[in-house]
Amino acid sequence: MKEIRLGIIATLMSVLAVFSSQADASTVLYYTSSEDSWVGLGETVTVVPDGEFSFTAYRNYDNGITFRINNFSAIPMPDVLRSWYLDFAAPYKANLQPGHYADATRFPFQEESEPGLNFSGNGHGNNTLLGYFDVYEVAYGTGDAILSFAADFVQYDEGFEDAWNKGSIRYNSDYPIPEPSTLALLLTGLPLLGIIAKLNR
């Protein structure tokens, strides 16, 4: 019985450790995608600036925010290069502020009254797209500098609902990421608490 309890506790500790590391990540790109997605290719990916990948953030010409994430400087071999591009823009070239941005179309070709969104990478991008995004935090520095940013996004490649990408970008932000796989692990671990309680009776 003691060994079972210790094993269950160890499992819960590892689940909580993964959840905590995601929640505390200050700069990270996370996304998951459907198998029909041209951009995400069915992958679930987490990228952090760990010495291999670099994150660059700046204002784009629509007063929005652009991110460039890649390993070009760390790994100069073409067969293992990885890169992503992420663009956000508010309607009418307004500064991005916390809020929900519905009916986004492809940046930088969106209509003036529409939000702009673009998630592409590794040589894959869209001619057209539909989507939306939620900005939770944004702080601007001088010039084009971005001090912090937090947003979640959903993009439908070429406008097809089956070709979805769901992701989060955090830049110098402690706003937590709602990563589905981590939440699933946590929820899986919760019933184990009940087992522990029964074993201790």
Short mmCIF file of C-alpha atoms in Angstrom, two decimals, residues 60 62 86-92 101-119 126-133 153-159:
data_model
loop_
_atom_site.label_atom_id
_atom_site.label_comp_id
_atom_site.label_asym_id
_atom_site.label_seq_id
_atom_site.Cartn_x
_atom_site.Cartn_y
_atom_site.Cartn_z
CA ASN A 60 4.41 46.21 -37.66
CA ASP A 62 -0.38 48.47 -39.15
CA LEU A 86 3.02 35.53 -36.07
CA ASP A 87 1.28 38.82 -36.81
CA PHE A 88 -1.55 40.62 -35.04
CA ALA A 89 -3.27 43.88 -35.98
CA ALA A 90 -6.33 45.75 -34.73
CA PRO A 91 -8.91 47.31 -37.08
CA TYR A 92 -8.21 50.80 -38.41
CA TYR A 101 -10.67 40.38 -31.96
CA ALA A 102 -13.22 38.46 -34.02
CA ASP A 103 -13.43 37.84 -37.78
CA ALA A 104 -9.72 38.27 -38.42
CA THR A 105 -8.38 37.77 -41.92
CA ARG A 106 -4.90 37.43 -43.33
CA PHE A 107 -2.41 40.09 -42.32
CA PRO A 108 -1.35 42.33 -44.05
CA PHE A 109 -4.18 42.07 -46.58
CA GLN A 110 -7.13 42.51 -44.21
CA GLU A 111 -9.74 45.19 -44.82
CA GLU A 112 -9.22 48.34 -42.76
CA SER A 113 -12.21 47.50 -40.57
CA GLU A 114 -11.00 43.94 -39.84
CA PRO A 115 -8.39 42.58 -37.44
CA GLY A 116 -5.32 41.08 -39.10
CA LEU A 117 -3.86 37.69 -38.18
CA ASN A 118 -1.14 35.54 -39.66
CA PHE A 119 0.42 32.36 -38.29
CA ASN A 126 -1.87 30.81 -46.30
CA ASN A 127 -3.21 32.75 -49.25
CA THR A 128 -6.36 33.48 -47.24
CA LEU A 129 -7.44 32.65 -43.71
CA LEU A 130 -10.11 33.23 -41.11
CA GLY A 131 -9.67 33.35 -37.37
CA TYR A 132 -9.77 35.33 -34.18
CA PHE A 133 -7.51 36.19 -31.28
CA PHE A 153 -5.25 32.74 -31.38
CA VAL A 154 -7.24 30.42 -33.61
CA GLN A 155 -6.53 30.31 -37.34
CA TYR A 156 -8.40 28.38 -40.03
CA ASP A 157 -6.09 27.81 -42.98
CA GLU A 158 -7.66 29.04 -46.22
CA GLY A 159 -10.86 29.52 -44.20
#
